[in-house]
Coordinates of C-alpha atoms in Angstrom, one line a residue:
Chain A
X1 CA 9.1 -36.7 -101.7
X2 CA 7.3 -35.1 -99.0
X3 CA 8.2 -35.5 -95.0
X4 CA 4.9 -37.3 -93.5
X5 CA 4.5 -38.7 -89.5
X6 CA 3.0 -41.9 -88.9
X7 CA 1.7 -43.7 -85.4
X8 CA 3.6 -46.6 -84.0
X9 CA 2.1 -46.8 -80.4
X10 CA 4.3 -46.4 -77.8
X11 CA 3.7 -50.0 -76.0
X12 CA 2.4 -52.1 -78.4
X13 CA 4.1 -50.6 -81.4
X14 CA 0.6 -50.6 -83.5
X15 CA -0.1 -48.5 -86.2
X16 CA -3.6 -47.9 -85.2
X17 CA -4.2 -45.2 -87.8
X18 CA -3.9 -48.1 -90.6
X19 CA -1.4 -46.0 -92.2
X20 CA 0.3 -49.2 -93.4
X21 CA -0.6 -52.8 -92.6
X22 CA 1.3 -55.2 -91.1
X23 CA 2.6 -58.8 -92.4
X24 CA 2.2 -61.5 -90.6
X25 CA 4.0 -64.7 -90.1
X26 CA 2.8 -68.2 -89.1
X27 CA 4.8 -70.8 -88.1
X28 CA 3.6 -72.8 -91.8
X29 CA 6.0 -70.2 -93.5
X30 CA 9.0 -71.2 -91.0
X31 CA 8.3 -74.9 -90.5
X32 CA 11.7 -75.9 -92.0
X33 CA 13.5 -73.7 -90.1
X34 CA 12.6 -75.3 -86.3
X35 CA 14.9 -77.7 -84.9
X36 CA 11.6 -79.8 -84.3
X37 CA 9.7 -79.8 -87.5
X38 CA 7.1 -82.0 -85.7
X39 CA 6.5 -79.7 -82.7
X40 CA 5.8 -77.4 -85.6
X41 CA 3.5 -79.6 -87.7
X42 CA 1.5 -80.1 -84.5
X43 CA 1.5 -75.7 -84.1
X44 CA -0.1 -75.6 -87.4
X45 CA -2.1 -78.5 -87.3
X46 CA -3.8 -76.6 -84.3
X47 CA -4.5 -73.2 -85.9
X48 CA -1.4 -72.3 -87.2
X49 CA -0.4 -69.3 -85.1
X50 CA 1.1 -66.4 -85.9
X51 CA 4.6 -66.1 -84.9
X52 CA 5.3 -62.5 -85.1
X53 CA 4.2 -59.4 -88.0
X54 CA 5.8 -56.4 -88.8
X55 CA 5.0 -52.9 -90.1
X56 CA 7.0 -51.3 -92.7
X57 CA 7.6 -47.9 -94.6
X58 CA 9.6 -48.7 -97.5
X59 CA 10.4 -45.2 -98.5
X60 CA 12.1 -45.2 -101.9
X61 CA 14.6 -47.8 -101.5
X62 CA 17.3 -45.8 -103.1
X63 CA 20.8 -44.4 -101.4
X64 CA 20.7 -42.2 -99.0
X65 CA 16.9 -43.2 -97.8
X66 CA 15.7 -44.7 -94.5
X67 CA 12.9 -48.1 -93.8
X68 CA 11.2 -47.9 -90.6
X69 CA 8.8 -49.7 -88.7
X70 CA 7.4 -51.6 -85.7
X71 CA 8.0 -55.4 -85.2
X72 CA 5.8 -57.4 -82.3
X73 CA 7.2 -61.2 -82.1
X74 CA 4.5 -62.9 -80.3
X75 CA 5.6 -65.1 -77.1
X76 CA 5.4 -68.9 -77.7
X77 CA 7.6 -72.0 -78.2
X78 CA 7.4 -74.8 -80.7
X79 CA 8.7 -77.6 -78.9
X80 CA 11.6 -76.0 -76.7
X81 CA 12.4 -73.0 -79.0
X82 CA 10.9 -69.7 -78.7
X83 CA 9.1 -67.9 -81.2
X84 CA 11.3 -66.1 -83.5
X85 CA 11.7 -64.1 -86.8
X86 CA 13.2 -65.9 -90.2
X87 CA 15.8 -63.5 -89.8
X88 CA 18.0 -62.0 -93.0
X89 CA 21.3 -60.9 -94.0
X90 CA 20.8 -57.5 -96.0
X91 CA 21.5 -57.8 -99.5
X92 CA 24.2 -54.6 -99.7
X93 CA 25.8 -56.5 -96.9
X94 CA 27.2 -53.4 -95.4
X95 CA 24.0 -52.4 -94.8
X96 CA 23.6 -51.8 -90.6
X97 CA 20.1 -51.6 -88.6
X98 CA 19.0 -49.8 -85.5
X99 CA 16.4 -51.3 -83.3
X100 CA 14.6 -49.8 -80.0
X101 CA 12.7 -51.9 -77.6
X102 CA 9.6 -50.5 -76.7
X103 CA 8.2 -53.4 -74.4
X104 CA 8.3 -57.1 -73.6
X105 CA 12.0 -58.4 -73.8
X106 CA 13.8 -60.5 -76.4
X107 CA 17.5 -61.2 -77.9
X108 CA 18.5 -60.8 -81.2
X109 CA 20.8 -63.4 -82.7
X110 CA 23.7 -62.1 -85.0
X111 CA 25.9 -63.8 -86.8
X112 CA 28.5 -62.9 -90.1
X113 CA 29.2 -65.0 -92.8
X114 CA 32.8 -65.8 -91.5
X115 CA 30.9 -67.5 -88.4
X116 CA 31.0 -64.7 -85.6
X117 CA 27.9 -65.1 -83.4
X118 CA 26.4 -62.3 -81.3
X119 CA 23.5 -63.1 -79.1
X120 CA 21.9 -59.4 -77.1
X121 CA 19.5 -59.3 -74.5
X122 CA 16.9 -56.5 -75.3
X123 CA 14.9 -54.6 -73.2
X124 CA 12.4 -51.6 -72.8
X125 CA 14.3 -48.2 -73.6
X126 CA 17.1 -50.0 -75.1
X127 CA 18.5 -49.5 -78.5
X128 CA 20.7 -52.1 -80.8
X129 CA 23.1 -51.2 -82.8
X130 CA 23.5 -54.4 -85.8
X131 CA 26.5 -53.5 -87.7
X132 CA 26.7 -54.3 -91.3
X133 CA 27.8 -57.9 -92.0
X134 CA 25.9 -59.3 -88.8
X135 CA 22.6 -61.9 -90.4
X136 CA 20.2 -60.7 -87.4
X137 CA 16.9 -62.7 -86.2
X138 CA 14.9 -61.5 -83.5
X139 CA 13.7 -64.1 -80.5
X140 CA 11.1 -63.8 -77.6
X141 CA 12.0 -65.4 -74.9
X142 CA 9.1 -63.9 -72.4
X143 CA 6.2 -64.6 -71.5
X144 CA 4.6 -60.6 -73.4
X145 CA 4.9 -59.3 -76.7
X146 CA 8.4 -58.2 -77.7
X147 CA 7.8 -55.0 -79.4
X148 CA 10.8 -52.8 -81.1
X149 CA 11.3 -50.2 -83.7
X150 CA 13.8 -50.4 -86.3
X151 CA 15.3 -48.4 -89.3
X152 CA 17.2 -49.6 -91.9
X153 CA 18.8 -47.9 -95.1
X154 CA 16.3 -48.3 -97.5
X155 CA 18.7 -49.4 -100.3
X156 CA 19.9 -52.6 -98.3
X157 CA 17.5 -55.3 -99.5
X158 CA 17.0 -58.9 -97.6
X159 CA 18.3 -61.6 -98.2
X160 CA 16.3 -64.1 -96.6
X161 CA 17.5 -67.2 -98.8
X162 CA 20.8 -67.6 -96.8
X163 CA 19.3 -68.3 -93.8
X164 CA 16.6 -70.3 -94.7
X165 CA 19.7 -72.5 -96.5
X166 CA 22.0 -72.7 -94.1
X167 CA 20.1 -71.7 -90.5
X168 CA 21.8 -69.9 -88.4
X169 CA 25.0 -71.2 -86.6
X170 CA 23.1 -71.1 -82.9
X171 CA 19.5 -71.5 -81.5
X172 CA 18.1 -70.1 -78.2
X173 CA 16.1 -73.4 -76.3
X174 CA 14.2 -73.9 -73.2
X175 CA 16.5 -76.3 -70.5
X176 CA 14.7 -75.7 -66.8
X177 CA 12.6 -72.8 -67.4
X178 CA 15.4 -70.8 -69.4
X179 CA 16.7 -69.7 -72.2
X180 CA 19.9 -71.1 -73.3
X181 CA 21.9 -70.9 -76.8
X182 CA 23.2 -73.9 -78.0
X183 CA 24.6 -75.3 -81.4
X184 CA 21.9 -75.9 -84.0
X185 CA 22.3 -79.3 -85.0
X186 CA 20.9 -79.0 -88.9
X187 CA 23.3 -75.9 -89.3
X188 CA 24.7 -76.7 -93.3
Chain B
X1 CA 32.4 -53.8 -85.8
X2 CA 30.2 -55.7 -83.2
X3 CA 27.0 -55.1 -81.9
X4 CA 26.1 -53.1 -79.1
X5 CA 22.8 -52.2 -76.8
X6 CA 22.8 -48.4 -75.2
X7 CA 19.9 -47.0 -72.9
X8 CA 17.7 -44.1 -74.0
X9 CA 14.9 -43.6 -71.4
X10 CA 11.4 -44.4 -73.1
X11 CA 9.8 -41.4 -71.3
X12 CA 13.1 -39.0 -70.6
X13 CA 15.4 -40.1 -73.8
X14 CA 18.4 -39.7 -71.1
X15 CA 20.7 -42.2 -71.3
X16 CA 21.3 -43.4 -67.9
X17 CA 24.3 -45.9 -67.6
X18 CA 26.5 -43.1 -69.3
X19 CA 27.4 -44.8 -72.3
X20 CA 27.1 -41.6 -74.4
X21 CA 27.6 -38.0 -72.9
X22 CA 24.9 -35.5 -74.4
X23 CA 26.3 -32.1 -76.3
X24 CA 24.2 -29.0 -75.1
X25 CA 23.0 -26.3 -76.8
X26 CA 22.9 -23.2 -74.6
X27 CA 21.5 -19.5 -76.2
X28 CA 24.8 -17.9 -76.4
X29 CA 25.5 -20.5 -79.0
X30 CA 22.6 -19.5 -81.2
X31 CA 22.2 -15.6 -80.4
X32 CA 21.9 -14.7 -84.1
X33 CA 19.5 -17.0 -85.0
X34 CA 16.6 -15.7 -83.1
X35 CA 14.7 -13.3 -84.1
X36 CA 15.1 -11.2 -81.4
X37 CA 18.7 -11.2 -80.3
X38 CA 17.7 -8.7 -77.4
X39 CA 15.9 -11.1 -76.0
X40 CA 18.6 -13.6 -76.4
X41 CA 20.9 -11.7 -75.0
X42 CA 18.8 -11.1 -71.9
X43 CA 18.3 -14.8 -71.5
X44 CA 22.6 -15.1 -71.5
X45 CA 22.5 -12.5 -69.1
X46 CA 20.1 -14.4 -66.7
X47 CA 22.1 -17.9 -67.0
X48 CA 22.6 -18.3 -70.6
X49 CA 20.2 -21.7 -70.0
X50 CA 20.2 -24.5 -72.3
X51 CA 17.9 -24.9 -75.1
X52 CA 18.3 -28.6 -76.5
X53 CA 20.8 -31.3 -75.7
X54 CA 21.4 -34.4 -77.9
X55 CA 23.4 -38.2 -77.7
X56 CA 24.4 -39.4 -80.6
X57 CA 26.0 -42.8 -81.2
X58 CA 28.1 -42.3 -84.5
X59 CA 29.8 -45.6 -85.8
X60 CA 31.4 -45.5 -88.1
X61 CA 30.2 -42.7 -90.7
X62 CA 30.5 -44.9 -93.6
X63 CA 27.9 -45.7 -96.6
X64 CA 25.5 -48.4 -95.0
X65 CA 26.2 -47.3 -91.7
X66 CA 23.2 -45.6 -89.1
X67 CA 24.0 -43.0 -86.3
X68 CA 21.8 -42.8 -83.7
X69 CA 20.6 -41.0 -80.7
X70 CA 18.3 -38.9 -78.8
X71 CA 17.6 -35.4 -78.6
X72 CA 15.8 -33.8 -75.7
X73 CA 14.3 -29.8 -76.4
X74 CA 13.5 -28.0 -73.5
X75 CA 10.2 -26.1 -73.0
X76 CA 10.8 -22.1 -73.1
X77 CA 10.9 -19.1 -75.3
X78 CA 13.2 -16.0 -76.8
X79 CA 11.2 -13.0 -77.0
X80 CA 8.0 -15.3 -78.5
X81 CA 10.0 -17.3 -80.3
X82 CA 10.4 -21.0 -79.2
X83 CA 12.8 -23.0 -78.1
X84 CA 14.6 -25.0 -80.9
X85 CA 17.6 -26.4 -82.5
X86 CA 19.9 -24.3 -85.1
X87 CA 18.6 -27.3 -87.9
X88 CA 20.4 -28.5 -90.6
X89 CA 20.6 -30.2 -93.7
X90 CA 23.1 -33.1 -94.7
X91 CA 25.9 -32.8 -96.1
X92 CA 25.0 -35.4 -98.6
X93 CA 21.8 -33.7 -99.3
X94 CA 19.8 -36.8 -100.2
X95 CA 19.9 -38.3 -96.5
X96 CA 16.6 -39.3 -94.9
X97 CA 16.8 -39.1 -91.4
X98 CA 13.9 -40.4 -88.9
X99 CA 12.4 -39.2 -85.7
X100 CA 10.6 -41.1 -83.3
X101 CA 8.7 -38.9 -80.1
X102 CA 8.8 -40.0 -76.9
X103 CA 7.4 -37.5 -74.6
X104 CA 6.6 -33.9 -75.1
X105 CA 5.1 -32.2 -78.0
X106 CA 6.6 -29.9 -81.1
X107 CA 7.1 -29.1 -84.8
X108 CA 9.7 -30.3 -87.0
X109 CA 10.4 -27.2 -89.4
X110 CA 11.5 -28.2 -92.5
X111 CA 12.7 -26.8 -96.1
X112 CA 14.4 -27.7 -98.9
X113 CA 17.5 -25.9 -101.4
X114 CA 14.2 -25.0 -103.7
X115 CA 12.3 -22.7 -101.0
X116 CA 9.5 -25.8 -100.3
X117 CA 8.5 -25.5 -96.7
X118 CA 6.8 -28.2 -94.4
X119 CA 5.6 -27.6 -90.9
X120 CA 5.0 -31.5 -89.0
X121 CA 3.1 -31.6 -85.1
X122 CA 5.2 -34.6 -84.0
X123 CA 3.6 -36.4 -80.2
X124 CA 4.0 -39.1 -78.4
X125 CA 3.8 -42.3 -80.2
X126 CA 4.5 -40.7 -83.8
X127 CA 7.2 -41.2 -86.0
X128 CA 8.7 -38.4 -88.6
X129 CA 10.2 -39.5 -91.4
X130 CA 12.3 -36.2 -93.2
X131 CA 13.1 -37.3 -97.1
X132 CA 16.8 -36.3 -98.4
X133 CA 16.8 -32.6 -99.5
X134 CA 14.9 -31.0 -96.1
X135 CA 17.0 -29.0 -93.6
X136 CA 15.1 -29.6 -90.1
X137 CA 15.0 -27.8 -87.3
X138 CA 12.6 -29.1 -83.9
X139 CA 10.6 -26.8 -81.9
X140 CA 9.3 -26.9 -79.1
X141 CA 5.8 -25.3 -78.3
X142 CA 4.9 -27.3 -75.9
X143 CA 5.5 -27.3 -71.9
X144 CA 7.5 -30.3 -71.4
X145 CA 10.3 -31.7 -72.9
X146 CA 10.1 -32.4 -76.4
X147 CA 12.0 -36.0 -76.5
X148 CA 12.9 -37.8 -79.5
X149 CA 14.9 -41.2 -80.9
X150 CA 16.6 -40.2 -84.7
X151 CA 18.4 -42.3 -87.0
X152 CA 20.6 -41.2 -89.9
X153 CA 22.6 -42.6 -92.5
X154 CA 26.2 -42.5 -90.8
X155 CA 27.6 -41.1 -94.2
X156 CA 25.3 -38.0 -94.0
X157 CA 27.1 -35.5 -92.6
X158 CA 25.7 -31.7 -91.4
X159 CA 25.6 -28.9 -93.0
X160 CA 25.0 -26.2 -90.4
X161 CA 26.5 -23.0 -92.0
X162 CA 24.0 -22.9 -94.6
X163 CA 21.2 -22.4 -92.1
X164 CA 23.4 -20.1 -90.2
X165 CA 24.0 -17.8 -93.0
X166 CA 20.7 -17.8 -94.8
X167 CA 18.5 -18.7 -91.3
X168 CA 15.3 -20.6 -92.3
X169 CA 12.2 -19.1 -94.6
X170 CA 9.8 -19.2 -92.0
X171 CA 10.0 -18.8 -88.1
X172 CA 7.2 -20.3 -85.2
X173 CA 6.4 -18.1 -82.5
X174 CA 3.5 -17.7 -79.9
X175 CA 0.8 -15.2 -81.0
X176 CA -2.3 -15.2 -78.5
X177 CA -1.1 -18.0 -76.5
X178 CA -0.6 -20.2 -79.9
X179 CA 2.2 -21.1 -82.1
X180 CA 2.2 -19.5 -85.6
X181 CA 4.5 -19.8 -88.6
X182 CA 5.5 -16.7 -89.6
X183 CA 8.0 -15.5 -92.5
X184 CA 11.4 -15.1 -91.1
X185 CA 12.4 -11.3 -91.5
X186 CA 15.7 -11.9 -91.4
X187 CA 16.2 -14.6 -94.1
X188 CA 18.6 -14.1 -96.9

């Protein structure tokens, strides 16, 4: 394999060359997993928008290889929650993931399997560090896009069906114009 | 292992709050490796400046693990050879590693056990991605800072002797007021 250099843009975190396309999510694909499922029929009754996309080079997906990209979660709320990514465990669940703000702000939402929960505030020039272990779901809580890089190893897989099964432990509301984390009452 | 959030300047790469200290890299420390150790020497005698500093958040350097960092090269030359970093390739010679530029301009040199060479203009905005198998070295031809964000697999190791010893296959200097890669005459 041969070292190549792609555009993410600084701000926005766009790959304007069209190098690789993004995927897109709307909130039809995530209905289930909003506390209000009605709020969310109503989003996607009205044109179904998209929640937030992301850009990925997969690389080889073997040992000792590296996935990057750019992620932009899109501000919004359906009913009090913000808009937010299905979030994943990885599948080689040792597997960690560095992420690097590049504008808007956001948390991330972290939680184990044995029921720690992690929620960090992310801003512009700051880096996370998710350990392996740590399920991780990225929320936008502003009122711009919430644009970050991130690199995985590119062996580590997703493993999206936990979350979607369970939820995660803890959701990030609306109560008087901010964001607060409370219990999420269909957690399994 | 929880997660963390550190500061890396979007236009600098410094990390302000102090979180991680950087290493520098001053000339006396890479005499040998320029082409022109006259000229090195002369730039020890006048202040022995520093030629690249880096941050690097390591975890825990196991399989699944990322380190992480910045790395900042300064804008200057030996003889008319540029500033840059002593490269290196991974101990566990089939770790990735990717660089994203924030500021600055420069070349990544890179080459692999078999004698392949690849010469990448990284700017602003771009992302590098170096497959498993390619020492790297950055360069700096530019007039500012050459800033970057990289992220390894924590497991990776460096191998720097073997670039000490054998020094790369091909060398970028100024010729007419513009970089050129040229073959190293020194390399073993």
């Amino acid at each position: 394999m041969k070292p190549y250099t792609i555009d993410f843009d600084l701000l926005t975190g766009i790959c304007k060359s069209g190098k690789v396309q993004p995927v897109q999510r709307r909130v039809s694909q995530m209905k289930m997993q909003f506390a209000d499922p009605e709020a969310a029929q109503k989003a996607i009754d009205s044109g179904d928008p998209v929640l937030y996309e992301f850009s990925t080079l997969l690389n080889d997906e073997k040992k000792g290889t590296l996935a990057f990209g750019s992620t932009i979660i899109y501000p919004g709320k359906i009913g009090d929650e913000y808009y937010m990514t299905k979030g994943h465990f990885h599948t080689i669940l040792d597997s960690a993931e560095v992420y690097y703000c590049l504008s808007g702000k956001g948390f991330m939402m972290m939680e184990t399997p044995e029921g720690d929960v992690d929620l960090q505030e992310v801003h512009p020039g700051e880096a996370l560090y998710v350990p392996g272990r740590w399920a991780h779901r990225s929320i936008n809580h502003g009122t711009e896009p919430f644009v970050m890089l991130f690199v995985y190893p590119g062996d580590s897989g997703h493993d999206y069906g936990t979350i979607e099964t369970k939820g995660y432990r803890k959701l990030v509301v609306e109560r008087d114009g901010k964001p607060v984390m409370i219990d999420n009452p269909k957690w399994k």
